[in-house]
XYZ file of C-alpha atoms in Angstrom:
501
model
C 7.183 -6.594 -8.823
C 4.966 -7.290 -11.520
C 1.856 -4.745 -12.214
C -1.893 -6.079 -13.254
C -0.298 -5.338 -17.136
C 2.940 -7.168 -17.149
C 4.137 -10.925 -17.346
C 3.307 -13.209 -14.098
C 5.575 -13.438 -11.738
C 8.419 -15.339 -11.442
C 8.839 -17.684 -8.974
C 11.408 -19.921 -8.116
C 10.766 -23.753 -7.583
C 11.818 -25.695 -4.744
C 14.985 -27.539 -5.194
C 15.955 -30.892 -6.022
C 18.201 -32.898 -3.896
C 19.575 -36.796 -3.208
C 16.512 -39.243 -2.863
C 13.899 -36.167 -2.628
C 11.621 -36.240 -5.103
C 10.998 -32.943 -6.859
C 8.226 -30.695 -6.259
C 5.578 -29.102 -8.422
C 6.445 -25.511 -9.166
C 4.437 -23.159 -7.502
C 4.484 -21.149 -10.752
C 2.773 -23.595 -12.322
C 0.211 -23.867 -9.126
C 0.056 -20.173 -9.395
C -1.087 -20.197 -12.656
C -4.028 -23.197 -12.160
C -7.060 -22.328 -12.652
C -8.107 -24.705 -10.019
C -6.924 -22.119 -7.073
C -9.305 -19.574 -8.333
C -11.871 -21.884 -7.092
C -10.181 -23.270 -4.008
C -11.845 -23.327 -0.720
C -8.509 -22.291 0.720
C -8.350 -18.712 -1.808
C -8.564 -16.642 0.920
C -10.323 -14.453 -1.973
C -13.038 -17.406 -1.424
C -14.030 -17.112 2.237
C -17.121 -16.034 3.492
C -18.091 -12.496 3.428
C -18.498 -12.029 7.733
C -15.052 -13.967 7.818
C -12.926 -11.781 5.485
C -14.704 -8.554 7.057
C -14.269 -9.875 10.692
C -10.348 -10.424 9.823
C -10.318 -6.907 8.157
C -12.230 -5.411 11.308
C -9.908 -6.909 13.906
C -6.761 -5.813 12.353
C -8.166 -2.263 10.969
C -8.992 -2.067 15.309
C -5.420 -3.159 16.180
C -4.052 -0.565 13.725
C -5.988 1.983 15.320
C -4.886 1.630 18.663
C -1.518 1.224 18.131
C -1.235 3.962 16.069
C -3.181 5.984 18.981
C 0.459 5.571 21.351
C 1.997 7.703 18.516
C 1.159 10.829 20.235
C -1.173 9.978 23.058
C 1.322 11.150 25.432
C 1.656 14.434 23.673
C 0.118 16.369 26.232
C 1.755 15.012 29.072
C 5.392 16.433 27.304
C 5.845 19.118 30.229
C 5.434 16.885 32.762
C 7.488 13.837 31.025
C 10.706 16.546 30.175
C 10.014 17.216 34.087
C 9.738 13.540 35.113
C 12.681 12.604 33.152
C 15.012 16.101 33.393
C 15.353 17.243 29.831
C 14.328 20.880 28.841
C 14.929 21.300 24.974
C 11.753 21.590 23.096
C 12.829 20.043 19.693
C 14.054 16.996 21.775
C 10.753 16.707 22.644
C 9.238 16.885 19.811
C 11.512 13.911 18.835
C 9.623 12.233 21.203
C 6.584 11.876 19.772
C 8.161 11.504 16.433
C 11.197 9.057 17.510
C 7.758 6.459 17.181
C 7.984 6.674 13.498
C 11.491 5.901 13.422
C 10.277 2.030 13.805
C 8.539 2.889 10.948
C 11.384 3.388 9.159
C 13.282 0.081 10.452
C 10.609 -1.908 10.911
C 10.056 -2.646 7.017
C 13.641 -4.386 6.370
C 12.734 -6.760 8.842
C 9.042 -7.312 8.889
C 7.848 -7.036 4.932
C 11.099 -10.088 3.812
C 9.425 -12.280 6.685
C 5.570 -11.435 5.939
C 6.627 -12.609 2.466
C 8.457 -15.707 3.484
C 6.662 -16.624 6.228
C 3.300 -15.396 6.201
C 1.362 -12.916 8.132
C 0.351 -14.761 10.677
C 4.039 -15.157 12.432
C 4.799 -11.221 12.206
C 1.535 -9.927 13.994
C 2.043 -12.316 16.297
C 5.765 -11.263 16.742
C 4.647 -7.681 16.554
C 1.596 -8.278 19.342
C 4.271 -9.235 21.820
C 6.712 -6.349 21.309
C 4.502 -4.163 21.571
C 2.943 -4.914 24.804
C 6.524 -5.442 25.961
C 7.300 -1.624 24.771
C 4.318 -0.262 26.387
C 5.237 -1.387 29.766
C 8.969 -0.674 29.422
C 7.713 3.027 28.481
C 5.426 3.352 31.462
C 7.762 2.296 34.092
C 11.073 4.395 32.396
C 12.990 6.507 34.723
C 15.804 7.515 32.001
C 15.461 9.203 28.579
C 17.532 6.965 27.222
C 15.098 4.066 28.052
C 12.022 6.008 27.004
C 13.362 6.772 23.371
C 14.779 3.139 22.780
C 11.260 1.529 23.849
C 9.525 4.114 21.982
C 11.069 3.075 19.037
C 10.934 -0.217 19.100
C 6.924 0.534 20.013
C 6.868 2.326 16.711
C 8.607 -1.435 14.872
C 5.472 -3.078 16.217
C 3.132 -0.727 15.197
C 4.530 -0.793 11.515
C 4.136 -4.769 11.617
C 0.355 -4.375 12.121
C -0.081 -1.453 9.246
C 1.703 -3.661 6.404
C 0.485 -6.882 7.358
C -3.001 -5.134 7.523
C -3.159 -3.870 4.071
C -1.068 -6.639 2.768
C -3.682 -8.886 3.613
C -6.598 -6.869 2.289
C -5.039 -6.995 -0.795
C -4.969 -11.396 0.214
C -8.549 -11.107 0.281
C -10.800 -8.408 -1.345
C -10.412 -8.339 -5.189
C -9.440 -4.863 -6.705
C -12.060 -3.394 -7.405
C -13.670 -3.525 -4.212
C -10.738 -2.579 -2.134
C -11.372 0.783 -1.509
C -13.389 0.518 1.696
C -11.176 -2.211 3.189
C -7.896 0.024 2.739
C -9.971 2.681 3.636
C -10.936 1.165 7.007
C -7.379 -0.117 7.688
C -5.983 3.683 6.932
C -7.766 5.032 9.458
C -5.934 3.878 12.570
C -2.774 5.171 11.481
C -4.086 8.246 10.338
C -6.632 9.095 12.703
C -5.255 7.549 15.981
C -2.857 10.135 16.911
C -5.382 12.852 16.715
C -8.042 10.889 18.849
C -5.569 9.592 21.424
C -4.414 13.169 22.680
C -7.649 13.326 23.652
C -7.692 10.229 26.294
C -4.258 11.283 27.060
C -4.783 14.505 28.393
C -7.472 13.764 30.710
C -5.507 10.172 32.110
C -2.450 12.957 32.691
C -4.693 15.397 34.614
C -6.250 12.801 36.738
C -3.071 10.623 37.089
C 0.231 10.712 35.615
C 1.744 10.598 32.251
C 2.872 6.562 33.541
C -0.887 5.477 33.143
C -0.997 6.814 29.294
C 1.010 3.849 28.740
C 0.179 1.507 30.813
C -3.913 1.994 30.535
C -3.333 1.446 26.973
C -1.582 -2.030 28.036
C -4.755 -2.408 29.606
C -7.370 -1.534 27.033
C -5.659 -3.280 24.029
C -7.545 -6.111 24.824
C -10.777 -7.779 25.934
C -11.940 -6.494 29.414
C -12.021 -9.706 31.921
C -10.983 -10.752 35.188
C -10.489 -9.349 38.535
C -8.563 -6.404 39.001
C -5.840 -8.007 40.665
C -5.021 -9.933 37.127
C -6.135 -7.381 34.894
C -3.113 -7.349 32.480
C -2.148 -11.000 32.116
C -5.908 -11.987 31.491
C -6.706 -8.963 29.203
C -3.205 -10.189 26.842
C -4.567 -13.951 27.170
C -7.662 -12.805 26.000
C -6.880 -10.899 23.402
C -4.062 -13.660 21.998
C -7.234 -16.218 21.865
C -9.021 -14.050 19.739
C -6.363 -13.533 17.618
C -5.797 -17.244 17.478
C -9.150 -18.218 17.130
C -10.238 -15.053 14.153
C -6.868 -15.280 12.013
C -5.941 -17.316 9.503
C -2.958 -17.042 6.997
C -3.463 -15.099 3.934
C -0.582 -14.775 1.741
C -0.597 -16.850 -1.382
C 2.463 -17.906 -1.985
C 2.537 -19.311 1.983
C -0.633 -21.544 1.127
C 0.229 -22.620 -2.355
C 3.708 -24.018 -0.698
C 0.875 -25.832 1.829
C -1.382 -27.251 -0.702
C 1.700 -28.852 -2.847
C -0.086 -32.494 -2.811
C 3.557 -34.313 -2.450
C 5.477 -32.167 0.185
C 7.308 -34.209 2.660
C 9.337 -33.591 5.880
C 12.179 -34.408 3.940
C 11.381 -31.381 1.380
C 10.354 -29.221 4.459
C 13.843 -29.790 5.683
C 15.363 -28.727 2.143
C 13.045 -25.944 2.605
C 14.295 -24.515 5.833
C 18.046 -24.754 4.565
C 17.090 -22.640 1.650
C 15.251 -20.022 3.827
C 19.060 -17.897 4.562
C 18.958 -17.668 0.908
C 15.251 -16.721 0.334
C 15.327 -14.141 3.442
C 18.326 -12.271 1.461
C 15.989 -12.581 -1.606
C 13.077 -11.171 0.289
C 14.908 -8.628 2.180
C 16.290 -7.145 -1.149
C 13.409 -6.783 -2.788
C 12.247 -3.752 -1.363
C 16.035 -2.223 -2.663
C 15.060 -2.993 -5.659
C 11.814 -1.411 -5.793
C 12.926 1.630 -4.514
C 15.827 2.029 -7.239
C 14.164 0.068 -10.249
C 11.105 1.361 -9.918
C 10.909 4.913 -9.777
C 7.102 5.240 -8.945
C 8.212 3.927 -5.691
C 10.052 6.713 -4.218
C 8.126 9.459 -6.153
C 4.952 8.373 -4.287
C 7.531 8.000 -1.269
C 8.429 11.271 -0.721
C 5.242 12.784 -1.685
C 3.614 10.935 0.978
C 6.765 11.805 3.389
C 5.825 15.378 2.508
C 2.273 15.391 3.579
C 2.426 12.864 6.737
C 5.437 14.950 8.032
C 3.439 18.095 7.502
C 0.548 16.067 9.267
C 3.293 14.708 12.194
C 3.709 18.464 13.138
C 0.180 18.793 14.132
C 0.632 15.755 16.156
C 3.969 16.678 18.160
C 2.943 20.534 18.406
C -1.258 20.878 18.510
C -1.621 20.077 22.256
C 1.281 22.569 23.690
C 0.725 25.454 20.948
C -2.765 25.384 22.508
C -1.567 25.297 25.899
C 0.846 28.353 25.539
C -1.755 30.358 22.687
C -5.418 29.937 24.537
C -3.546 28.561 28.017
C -5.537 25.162 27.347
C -5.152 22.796 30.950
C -3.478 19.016 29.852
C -7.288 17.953 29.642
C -8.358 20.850 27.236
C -5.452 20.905 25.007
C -6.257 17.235 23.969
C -9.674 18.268 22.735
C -7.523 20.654 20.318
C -7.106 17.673 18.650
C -10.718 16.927 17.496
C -10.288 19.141 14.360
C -7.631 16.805 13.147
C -10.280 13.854 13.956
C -13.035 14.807 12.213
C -11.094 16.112 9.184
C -9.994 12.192 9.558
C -13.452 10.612 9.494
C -14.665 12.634 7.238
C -12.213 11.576 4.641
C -13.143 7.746 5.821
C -16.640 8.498 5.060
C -15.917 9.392 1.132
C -12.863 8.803 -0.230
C -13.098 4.652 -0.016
C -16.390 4.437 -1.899
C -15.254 7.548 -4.322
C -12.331 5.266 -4.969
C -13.811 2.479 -5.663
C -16.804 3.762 -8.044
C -14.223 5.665 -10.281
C -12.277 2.633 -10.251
C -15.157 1.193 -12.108
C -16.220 3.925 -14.005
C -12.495 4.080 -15.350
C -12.658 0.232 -16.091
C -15.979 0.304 -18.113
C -14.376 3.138 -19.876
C -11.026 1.669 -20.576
C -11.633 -2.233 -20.214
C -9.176 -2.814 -17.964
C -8.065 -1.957 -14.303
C -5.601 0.498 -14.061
C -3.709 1.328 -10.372
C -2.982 4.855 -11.499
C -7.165 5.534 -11.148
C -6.513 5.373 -7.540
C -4.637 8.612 -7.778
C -7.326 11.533 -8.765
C -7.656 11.783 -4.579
C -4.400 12.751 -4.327
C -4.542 15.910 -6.160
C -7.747 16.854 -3.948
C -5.624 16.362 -0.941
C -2.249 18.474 -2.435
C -4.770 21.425 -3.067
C -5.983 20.765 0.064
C -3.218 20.851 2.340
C -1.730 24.129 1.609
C -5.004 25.639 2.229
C -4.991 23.976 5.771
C -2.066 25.148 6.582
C -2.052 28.579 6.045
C -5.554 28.755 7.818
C -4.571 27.364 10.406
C -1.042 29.359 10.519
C -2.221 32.611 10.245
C -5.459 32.058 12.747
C -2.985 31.379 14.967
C -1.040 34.503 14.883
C -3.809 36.617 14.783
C -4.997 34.663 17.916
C -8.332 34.574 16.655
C -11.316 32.493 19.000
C -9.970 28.667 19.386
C -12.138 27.385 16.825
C -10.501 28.885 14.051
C -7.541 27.218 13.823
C -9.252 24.021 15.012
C -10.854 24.202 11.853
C -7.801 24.902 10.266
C -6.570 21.592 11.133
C -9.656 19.439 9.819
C -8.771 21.092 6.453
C -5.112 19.682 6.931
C -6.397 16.513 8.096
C -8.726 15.952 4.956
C -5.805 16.933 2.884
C -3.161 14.508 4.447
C -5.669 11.361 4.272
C -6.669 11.772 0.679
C -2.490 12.262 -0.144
C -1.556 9.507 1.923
C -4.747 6.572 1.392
C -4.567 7.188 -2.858
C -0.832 6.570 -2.603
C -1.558 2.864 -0.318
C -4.443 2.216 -2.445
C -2.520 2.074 -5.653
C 0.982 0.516 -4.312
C -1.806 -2.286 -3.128
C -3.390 -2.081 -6.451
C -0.181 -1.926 -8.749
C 2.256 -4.604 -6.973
C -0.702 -7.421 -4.936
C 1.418 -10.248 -4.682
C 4.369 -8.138 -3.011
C 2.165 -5.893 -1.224
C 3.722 -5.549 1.941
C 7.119 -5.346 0.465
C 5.899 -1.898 -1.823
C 4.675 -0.539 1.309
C 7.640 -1.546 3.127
C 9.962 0.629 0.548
C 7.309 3.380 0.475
C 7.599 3.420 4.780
C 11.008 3.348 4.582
C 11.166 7.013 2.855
C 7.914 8.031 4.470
C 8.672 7.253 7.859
C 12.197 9.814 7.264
C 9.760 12.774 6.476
C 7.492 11.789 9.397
C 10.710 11.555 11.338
C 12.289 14.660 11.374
C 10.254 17.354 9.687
C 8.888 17.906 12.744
C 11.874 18.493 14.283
C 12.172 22.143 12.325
C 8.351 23.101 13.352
C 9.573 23.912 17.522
C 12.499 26.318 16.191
C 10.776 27.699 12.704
C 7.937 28.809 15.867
C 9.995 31.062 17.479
C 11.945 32.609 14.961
C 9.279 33.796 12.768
C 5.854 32.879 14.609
C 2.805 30.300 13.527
C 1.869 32.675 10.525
C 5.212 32.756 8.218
C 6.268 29.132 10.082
C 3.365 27.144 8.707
C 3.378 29.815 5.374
C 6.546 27.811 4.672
C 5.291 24.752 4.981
C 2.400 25.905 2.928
C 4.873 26.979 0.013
C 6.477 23.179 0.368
C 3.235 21.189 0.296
C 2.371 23.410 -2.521
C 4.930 21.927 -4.700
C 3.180 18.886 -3.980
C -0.031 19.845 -6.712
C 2.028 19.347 -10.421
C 3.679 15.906 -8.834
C 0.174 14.889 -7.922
C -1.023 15.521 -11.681
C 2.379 14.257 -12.752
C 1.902 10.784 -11.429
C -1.625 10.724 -12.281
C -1.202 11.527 -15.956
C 2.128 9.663 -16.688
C 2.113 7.153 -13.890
C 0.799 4.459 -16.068
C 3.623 4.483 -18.705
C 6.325 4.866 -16.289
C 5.357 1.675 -14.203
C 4.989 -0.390 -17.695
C 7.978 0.963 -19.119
C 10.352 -2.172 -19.718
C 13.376 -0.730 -18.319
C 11.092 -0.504 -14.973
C 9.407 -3.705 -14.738
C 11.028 -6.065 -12.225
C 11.580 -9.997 -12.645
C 11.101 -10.542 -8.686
C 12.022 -14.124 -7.477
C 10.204 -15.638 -4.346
């Protein structure tokens, strides 16, 4: 994947067969001027139409990412429901989600990049709706797990095509508050949906988590009596009518003046060959490019940190301050506004360095997206061991709720910096660098949380998180590490990649 610094990239033309005449290479289209200009540069669109896309998807992030852990309160009466006891099993509950996270990207960033984005969100939109229901109306563990999963494949669909297609449409030095925006669902939404969760529990069951948020992910209409089919209808024709495809290389293949069905045929039979090309792409960034799985597992580091305040927050305060299912949700609002807080300052901090840097330098750099990053390393050690030892001391609730903001500002400022310059550093391929950074990611997210449950009892909330402290302090000289070197080791010959479309 070729940075803003190195040679264009290379694509390869579309074939030549028996009585087909050849087509114009969409190198060559890549390169014309002329598309700068286009009407159809999605760069080009109106203002209220690239912010209404950007809005729309930045909402469907959120609330996806809000069925990571909205359930987490309801866990007592869910291993109840569904007769399991063990307490790190259900942690892996909540965190089984991001293990779509982890699959999703060798399926959904080759297609987004072969097909377009408008195919996978649609593909994406209908899974998850399915997995919602499936989860609601589950009698088995089993069935719960596999459906959560798969819920967590469709979620990871709408985060990559999101910031894949900011980087379609805002130019880089004003992407800050786009990818800002976009970050926030993912980030955010498990700390605000606890909060809905716990009081639909108390009032209902731990069913309706799921299946009111079948019913809220789209448009209210209709009778009561039809509530579900019109609400998906409804929110389908928005999403038909407000999207359009993005992705570059899609509409340059659309604009070739002399395409034919008889080319469009040649096309499809070349698509087995261009999937494999697609599909290994994100392989090669993760062992060619070694920026790649440095920011990987930093990130995997902090989120995983940050996915044992979502899996353990609600229940700690249930069994510490003996929170009801409604209360312990609100435990989560330290989280949140650490969360929107970040929102509010790191996207335009980002982007006025970003220009500060370039009048200084002349040119845009990626790595200027990083300075954040070290804010949030300091930052999340501090959290931690606030909130840790608050805890063991049993100090007034507060305390360790604002513990967790100070872990929350920490995690967002890690985790946005490192999507911000993966966006930045690798535009055309965007979803395919945050498909190999997921991959890694989405391990950490995965099962660090699975030690927080028995780290607990052994040695209590103090030395338990103090450990985590002493890992995510580790995470301060890689911070300043990829900030100060970054930039050589992404131009560095032996690291710059030749990618064919």
């Amino acid at each position: 994947m070729a940075s803003m610094q190195t040679k264009d990239i290379s694509v390869a033309p579309v074939a030549e067969i028996d009585n087909v005449a050849p087509q114009p290479d969409v190198k060559e289209t890549l390169n014309d001027e002329s598309w700068s200009e286009s009407p159809q540069n999605p760069k080009k669109w109106s203002p209220a139409r690239k912010w209404a896309i950007i809005c729309f998807l930045a909402v469907l992030n959120l609330i996806t990412a809000m069925c990571s852990s909205e359930f987490e309160p309801a866990l007592p009466a869910i291993m109840s429901d569904l007769n399991f006891r063990n307490g790190s099993l259900a942690s892996f509950s909540v965190s089984i989600y991001t293990m779509g996270y982890f699959i999703g990207p060798f399926i959904i960033a080759p297609c987004s990049e072969l097909y377009g984005r408008l195919p996978v969100l649609y593909a994406g939109f209908v899974l998850f709706m399915a997995s919602l229901a499936a989860c609601g109306a589950s009698n088995t563990l089993a069935i719960f797990m596999i459906f959560r999963a798969l819920m967590g494949i469709a979620g990871i669909a709408f985060m990559l095509v999101g910031s894949a297609t900011v980087a379609d449409l805002i130019p880089t030095e004003k992407r800050g508050l786009a990818l800002s925006m976009m970050s926030f669902g993912p980030v955010a939404g498990p700390t605000l949906s606890p909060i809905i969760g716990g009081f639909v529990v108390e009032k209902t069951s731990w069913r309706w988590v799921f299946w009111t948020t079948l019913i809220a992910v789209s448009i209210f209409m209709g009778k009561e009596a039809s509530l579900t089919s019109n609400k998906l209808g409804a929110f389908l024709a928005l999403a038909v009518f407000l999207m359009r495809e993005t992705y570059k290389l899609v509409l340059l293949v659309r604009k070739q003046p002399h395409r034919t069905d008889s080319t469009f045929e040649v096309h499809q039979r070349k698509e087995k060959k261009a999937i494999v090309a697609n599909w290994t792409r994100m392989f090669q960034m993760i062992y060619r490019c070694p920026m790649i799985p440095l920011l990987a597992l930093f990130s995997a580091v902090s989120t995983g940190i940050a996915a044992i305040c979502f899996a353990t927050v609600g229940t700690v305060f249930q069994d510490e301050y003996s929170f009801t299912t409604g209360q312990s949700g609100l435990a989560y609002l330290g989280l949140t506004v650490g969360f929107v807080f970040s929102q509010c300052t790191l996207g335009r901090f980002s982007d006025r360095y970003v220009l500060k840097m370039e009048a200084r330098h002349g040119l845009k750099r990626p790595e200027d997206r990083l300075p954040p990053s070290i804010i949030g390393a300091c930052l999340l050690p501090v959290g931690l061991l606030w909130y840790g030892w608050s805890l063991e001391s049993h100090t007034q609730w507060i305390v360790p709720i604002i513990g967790s903001s100070v872990i929350a500002i920490g995690v967002l400022y890690s985790y946005l910096a490192v999507q911000t310059y993966l966006v930045d550093a690798h535009t055309t391929h965007a979803a395919s660098a945050l498909g190999a950074c997921t991959i890694i990611r989405s391990l950490g997210q995965t099962l660090i949380p699975l030690a927080a449950n028995p780290l607990y009892r052994r040695i209590g909330y103090g030395w338990g998180n103090s450990v985590f402290a002493l890992i995510a302090m580790a995470l301060v000289p890689v911070a300043v590490i990829i900030w100060l070197f970054g930039g050589r080791i992404r131009t560095n010959k032996r690291f710059v990649l030749d990618l064919q479309e």
